[in-house]
PDB file of C-alpha atoms in Angstrom:
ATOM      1  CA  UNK A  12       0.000   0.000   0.000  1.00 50.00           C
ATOM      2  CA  UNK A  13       1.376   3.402  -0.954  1.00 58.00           C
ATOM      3  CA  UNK A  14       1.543   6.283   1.345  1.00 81.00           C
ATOM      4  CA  UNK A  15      -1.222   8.522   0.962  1.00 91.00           C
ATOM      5  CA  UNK A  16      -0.362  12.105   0.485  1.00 93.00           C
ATOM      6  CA  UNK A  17      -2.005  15.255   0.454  1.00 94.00           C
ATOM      7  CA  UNK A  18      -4.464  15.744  -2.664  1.00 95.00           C
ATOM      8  CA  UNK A  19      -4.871  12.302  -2.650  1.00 96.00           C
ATOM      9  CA  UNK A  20      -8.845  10.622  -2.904  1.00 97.00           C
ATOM     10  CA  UNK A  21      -9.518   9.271   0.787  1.00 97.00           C
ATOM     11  CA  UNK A  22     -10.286   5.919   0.509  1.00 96.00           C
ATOM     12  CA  UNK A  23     -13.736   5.133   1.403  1.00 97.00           C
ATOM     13  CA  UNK A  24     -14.183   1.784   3.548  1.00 97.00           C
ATOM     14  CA  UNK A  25     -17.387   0.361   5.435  1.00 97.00           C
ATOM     15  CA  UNK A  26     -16.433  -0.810   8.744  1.00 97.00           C
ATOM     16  CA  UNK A  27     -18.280  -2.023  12.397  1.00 96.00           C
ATOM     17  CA  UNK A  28     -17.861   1.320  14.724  1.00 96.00           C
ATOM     18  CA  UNK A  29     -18.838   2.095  18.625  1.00 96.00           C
ATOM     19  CA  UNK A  30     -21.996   2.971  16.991  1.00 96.00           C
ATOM     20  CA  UNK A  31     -23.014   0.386  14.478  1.00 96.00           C
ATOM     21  CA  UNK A  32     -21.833  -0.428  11.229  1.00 97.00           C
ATOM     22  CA  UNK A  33     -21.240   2.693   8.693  1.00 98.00           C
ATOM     23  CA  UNK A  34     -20.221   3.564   5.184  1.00 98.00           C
ATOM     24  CA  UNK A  35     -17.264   6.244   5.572  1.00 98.00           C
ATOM     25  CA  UNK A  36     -18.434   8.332   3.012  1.00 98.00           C
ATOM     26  CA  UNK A  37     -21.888   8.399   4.085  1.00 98.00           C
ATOM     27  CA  UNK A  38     -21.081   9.183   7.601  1.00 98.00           C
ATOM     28  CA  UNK A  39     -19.302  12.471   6.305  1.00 98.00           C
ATOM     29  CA  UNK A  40     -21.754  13.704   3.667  1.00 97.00           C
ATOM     30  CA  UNK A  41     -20.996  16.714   2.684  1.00 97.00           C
ATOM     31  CA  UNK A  42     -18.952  17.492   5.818  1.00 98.00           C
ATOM     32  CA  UNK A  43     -15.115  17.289   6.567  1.00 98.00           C
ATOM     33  CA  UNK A  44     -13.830  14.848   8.203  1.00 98.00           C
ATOM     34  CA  UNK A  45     -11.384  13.714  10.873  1.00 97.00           C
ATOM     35  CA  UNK A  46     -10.237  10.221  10.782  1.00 97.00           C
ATOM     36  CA  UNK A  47      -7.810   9.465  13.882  1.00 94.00           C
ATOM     37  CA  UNK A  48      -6.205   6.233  15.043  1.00 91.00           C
ATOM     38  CA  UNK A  49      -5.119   5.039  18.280  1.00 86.00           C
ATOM     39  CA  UNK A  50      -2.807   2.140  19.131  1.00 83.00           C
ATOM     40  CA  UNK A  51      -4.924  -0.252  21.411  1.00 84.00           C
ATOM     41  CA  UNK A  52      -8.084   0.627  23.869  1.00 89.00           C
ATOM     42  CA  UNK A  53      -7.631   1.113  27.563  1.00 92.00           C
ATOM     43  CA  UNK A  54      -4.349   2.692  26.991  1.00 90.00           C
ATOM     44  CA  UNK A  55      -3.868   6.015  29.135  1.00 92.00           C
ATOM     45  CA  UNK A  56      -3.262   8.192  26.450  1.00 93.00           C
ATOM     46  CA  UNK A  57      -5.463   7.267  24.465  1.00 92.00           C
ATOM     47  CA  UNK A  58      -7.948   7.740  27.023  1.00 95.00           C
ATOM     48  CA  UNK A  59      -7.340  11.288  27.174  1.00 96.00           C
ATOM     49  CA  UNK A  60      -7.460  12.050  23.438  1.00 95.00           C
ATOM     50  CA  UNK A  61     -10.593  10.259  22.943  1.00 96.00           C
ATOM     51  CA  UNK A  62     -11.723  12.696  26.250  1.00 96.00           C
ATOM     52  CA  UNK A  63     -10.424  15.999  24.534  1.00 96.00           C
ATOM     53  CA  UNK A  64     -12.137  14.945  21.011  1.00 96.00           C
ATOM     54  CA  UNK A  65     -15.377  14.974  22.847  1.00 97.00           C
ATOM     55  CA  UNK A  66     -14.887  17.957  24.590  1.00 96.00           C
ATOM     56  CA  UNK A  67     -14.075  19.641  21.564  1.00 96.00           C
ATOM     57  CA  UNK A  68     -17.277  18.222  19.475  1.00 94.00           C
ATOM     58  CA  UNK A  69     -19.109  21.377  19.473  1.00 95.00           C
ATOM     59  CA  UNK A  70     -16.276  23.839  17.800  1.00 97.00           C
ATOM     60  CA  UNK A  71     -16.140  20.982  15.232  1.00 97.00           C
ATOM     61  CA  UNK A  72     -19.442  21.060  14.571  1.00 97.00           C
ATOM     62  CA  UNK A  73     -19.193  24.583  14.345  1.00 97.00           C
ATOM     63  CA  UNK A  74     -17.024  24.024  11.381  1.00 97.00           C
ATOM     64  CA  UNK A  75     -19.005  21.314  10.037  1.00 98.00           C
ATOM     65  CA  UNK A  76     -16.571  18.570  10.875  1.00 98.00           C
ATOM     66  CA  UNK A  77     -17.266  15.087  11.613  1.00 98.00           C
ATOM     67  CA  UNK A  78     -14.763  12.943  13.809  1.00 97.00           C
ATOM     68  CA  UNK A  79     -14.614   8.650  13.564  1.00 97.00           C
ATOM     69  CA  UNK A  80     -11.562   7.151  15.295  1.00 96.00           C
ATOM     70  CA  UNK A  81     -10.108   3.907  14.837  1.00 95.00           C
ATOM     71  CA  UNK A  82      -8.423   1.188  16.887  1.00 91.00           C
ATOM     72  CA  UNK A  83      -7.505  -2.587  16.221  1.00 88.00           C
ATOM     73  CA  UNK A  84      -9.791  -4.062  19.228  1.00 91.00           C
ATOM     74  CA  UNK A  85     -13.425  -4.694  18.902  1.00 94.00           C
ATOM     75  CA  UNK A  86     -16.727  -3.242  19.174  1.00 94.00           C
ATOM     76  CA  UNK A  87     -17.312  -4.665  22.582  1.00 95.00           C
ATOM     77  CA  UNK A  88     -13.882  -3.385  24.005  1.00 95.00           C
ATOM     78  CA  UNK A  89     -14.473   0.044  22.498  1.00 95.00           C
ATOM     79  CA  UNK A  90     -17.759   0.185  24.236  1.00 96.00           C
ATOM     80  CA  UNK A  91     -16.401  -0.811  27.896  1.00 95.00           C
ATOM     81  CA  UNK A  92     -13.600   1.881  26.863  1.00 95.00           C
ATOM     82  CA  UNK A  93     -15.813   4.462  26.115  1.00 97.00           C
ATOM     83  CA  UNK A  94     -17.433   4.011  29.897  1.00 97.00           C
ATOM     84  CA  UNK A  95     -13.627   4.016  31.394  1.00 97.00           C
ATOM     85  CA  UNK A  96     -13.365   7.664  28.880  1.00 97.00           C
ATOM     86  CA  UNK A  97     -16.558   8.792  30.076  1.00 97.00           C
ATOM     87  CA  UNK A  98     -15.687   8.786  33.394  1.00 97.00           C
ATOM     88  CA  UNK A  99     -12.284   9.816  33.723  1.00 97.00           C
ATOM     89  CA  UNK A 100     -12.486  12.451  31.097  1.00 96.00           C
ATOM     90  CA  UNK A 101     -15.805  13.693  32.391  1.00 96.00           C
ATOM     91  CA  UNK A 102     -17.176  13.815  28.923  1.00 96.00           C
ATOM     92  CA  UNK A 103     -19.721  11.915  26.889  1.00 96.00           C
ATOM     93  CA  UNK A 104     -17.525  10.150  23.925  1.00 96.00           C
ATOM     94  CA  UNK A 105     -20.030  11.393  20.607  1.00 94.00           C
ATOM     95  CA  UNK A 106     -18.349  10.007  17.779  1.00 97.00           C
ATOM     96  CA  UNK A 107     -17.704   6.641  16.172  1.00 97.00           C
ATOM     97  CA  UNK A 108     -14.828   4.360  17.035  1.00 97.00           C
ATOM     98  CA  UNK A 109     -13.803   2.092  14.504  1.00 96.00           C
ATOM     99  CA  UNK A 110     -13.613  -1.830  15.457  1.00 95.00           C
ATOM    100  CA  UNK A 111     -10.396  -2.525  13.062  1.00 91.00           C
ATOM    101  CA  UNK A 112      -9.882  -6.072  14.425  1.00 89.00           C
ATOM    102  CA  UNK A 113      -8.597  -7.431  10.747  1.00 88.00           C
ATOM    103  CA  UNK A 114      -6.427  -4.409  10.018  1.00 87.00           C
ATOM    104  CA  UNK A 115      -8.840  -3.213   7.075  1.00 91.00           C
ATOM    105  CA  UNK A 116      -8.797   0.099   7.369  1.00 92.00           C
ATOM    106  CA  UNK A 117      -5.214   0.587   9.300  1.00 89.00           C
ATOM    107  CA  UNK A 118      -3.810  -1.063   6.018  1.00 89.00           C
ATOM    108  CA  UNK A 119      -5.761   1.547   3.798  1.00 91.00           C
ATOM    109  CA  UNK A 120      -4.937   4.438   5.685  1.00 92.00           C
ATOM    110  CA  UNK A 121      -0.873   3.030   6.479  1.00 86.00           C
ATOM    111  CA  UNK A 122      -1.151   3.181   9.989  1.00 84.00           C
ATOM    112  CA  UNK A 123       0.706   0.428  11.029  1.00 74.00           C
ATOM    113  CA  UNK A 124       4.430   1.548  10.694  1.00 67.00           C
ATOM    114  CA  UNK A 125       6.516  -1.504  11.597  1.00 56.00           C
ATOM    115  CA  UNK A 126       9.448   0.021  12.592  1.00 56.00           C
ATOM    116  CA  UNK A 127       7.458   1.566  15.417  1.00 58.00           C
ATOM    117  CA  UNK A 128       4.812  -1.196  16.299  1.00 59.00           C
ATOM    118  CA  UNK A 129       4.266  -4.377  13.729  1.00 53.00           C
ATOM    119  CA  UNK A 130       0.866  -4.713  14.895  1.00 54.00           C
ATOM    120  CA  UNK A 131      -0.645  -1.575  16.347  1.00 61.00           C
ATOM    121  CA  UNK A 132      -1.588   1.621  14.807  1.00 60.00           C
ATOM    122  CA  UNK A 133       0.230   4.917  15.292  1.00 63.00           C
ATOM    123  CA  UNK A 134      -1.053   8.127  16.337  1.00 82.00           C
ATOM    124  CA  UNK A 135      -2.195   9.275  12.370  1.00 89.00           C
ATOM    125  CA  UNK A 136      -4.471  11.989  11.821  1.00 94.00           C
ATOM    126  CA  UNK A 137      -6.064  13.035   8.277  1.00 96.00           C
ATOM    127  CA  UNK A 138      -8.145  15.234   7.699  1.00 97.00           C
ATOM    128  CA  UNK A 139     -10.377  15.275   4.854  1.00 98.00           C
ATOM    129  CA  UNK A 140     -12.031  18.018   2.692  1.00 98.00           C
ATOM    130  CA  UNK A 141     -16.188  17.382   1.385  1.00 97.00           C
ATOM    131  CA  UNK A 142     -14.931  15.892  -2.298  1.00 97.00           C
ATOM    132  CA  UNK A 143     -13.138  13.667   0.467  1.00 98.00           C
ATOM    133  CA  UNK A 144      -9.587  15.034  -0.402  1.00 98.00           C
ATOM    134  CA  UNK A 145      -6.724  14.709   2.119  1.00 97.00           C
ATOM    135  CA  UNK A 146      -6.081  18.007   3.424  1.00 97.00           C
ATOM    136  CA  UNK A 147      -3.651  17.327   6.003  1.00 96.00           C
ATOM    137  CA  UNK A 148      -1.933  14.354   7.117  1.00 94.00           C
ATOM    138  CA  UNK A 149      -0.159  14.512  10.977  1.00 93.00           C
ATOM    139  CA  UNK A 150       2.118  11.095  12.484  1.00 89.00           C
ATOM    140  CA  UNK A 151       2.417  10.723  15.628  1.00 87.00           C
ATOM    141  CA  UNK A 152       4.483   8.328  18.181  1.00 84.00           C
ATOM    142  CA  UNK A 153       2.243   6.482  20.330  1.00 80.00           C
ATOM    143  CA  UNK A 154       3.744   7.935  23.469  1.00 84.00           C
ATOM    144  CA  UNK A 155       2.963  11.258  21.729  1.00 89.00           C
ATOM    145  CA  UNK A 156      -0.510  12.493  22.499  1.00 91.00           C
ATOM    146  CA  UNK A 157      -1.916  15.074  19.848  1.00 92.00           C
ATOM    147  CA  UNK A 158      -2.978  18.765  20.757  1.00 95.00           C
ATOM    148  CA  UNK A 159      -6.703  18.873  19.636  1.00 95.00           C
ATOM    149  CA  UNK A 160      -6.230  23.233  19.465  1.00 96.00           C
ATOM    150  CA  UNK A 161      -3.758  22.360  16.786  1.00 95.00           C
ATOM    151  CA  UNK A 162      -6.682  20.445  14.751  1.00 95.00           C
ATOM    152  CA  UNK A 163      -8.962  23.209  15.459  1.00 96.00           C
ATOM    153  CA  UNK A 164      -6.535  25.799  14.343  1.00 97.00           C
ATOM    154  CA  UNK A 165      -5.757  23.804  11.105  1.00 97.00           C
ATOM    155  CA  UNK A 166      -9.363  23.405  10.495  1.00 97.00           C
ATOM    156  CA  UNK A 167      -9.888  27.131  10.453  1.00 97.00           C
ATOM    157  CA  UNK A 168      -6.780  27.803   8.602  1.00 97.00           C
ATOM    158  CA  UNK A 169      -7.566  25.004   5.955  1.00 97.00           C
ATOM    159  CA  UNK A 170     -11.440  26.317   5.651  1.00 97.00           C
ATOM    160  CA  UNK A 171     -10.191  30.018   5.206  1.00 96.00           C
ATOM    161  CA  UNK A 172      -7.448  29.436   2.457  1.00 95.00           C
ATOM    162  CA  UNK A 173     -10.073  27.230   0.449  1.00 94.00           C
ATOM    163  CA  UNK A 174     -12.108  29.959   0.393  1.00 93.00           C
ATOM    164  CA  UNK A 175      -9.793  32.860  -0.024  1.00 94.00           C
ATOM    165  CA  UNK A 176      -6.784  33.482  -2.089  1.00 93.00           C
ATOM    166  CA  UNK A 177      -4.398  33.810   1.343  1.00 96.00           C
ATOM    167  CA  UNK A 178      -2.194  31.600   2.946  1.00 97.00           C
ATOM    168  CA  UNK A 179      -1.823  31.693   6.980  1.00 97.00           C
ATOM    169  CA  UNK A 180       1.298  32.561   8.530  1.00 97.00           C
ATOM    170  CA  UNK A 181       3.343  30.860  11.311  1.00 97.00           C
ATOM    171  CA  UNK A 182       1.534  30.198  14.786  1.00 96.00           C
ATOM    172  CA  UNK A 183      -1.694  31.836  12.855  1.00 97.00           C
ATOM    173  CA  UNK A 184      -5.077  32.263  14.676  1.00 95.00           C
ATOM    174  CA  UNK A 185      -8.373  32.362  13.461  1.00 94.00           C
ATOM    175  CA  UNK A 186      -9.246  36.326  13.259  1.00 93.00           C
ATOM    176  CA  UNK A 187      -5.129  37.194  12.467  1.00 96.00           C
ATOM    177  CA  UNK A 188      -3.439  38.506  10.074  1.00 97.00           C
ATOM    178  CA  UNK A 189      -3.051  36.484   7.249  1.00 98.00           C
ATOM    179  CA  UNK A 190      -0.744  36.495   3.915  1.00 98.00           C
ATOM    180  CA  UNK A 191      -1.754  37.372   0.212  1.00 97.00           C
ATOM    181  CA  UNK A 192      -0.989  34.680  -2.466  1.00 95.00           C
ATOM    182  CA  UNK A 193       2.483  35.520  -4.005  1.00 93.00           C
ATOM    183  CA  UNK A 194       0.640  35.010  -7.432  1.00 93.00           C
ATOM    184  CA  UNK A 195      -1.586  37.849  -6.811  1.00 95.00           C
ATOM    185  CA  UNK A 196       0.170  41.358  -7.897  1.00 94.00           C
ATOM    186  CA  UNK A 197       0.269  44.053  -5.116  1.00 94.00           C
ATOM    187  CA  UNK A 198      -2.071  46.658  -6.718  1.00 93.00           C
ATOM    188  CA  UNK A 199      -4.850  43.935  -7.610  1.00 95.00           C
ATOM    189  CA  UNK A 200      -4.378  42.703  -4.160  1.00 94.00           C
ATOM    190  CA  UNK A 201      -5.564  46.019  -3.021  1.00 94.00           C
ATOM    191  CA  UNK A 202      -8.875  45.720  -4.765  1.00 94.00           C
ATOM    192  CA  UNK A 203      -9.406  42.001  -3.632  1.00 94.00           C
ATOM    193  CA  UNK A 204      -8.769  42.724   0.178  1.00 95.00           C
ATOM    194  CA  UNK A 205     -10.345  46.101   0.564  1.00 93.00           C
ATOM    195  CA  UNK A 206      -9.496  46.053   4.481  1.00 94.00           C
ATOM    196  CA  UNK A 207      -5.791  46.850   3.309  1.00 95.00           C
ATOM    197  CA  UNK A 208      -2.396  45.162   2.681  1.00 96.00           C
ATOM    198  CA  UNK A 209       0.775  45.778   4.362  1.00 96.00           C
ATOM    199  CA  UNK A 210       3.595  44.779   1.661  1.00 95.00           C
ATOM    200  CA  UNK A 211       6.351  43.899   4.242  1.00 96.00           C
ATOM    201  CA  UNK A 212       8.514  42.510   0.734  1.00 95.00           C
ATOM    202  CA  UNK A 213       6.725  41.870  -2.820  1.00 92.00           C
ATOM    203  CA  UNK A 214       6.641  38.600  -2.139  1.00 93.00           C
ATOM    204  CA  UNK A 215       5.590  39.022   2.083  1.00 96.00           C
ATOM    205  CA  UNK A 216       2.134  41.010   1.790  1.00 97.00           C
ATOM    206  CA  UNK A 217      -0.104  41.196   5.046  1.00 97.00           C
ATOM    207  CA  UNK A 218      -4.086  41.838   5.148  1.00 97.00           C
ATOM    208  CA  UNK A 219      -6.706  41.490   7.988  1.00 96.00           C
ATOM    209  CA  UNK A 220      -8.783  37.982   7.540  1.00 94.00           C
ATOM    210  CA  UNK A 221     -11.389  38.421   5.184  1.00 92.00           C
ATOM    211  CA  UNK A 222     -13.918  36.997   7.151  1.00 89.00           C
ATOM    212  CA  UNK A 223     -14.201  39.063  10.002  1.00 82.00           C
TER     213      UNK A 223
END
């Protein structure tokens, strides 16, 4: 299987989840999409992820993203995990959790990395546009947990430079600054953002973010 990269088709897949079986593509409709994997249940960080991700269900919804993780145990272990996450985390877990027992989807997606683990997933994270595009891809160790303001932040970045001819800048925040296109001339970048544009270099051009 060939690394997917960025641009790439996500591979749909239908699979048994914490809440029944579903049809990838289906499940996202015309949302994006967060697919994230996680070596083994009842592992502690894990446990916390899968805590933050529900926490932070409403400012994806917000954005009109849909979350499914994945790990290699079953649907009846993901359920008695999702009561140990419940009440540690002091959440409600609200998304699917994919029972990957025969690899399927880990094999798809390339989320076993052998050199790491020969048999359980690493920490991957794709995210996935509506014509089911990868967006971003992120790696993680398993002794790595991921920062879930970092998804939200690429989210908004990712959603505003699909819509916009900008690009966002390092450590960005929604409601910054963010850069003109290079292949946008300076003066007709003045009549596209009208709120102004501060040409640090030709090629380094500044303007407020158009949606605010």
């Amino acid at each position: 299987m060939a690394t997917l990269r960025l641009g790439d088709t996500a591979p749909d897949f239908t699979a048994v989840t914490s809440q029944g079986t579903l049809n990838f593509y289906e499940y996202l409709g015309d949302s994006w999409g967060i697919l994230f994997s996680h070596p083994a249940d009842f592992t502690p960080v894990c446990t916390t992820e899968l805590g933050a991700a529900a926490k932070f269900k409403d400012e994806f919804d917000k954005r009109n993203v849909k979350m499914m993780a994945l790990s290699v145990d079953g649907a009846a272990s993901h359920m008695d995990w999702i009561k140990d996450i419940n009440e540690t985390q002091n959440t409600e877990v609200n998304f699917p959790i994919v029972a990957d027992v025969e690899r399927k989807v880990s094999d798809l997606y390339d989320m076993i990395h052998p050199n790491a683990d020969d048999t359980l997933t690493v920490r991957s994270v794709f995210i996935i546009d509506p014509d089911k595009k990868i967006k971003l891809t992120l790696t993680y160790p398993a002794s790595t947990g991921r920062n879930f303001y970092e998804l939200l932040r690429v989210i908004d970045s990712l959603q505003l430079t699909a819509n916009h001819k900008v690009a966002t800048p390092a450590n960005w925040k929604n409601g910054e600054k963010v850069v003109v296109s290079p292949a946008i001339p300076t003066e007709e970048a003045k009549g596209i953002f009208t709120k102004g544009v501060e040409e640090i270099k030709p090629y380094l051009r500044l303007t407020p973010d158009p949606t605010n």
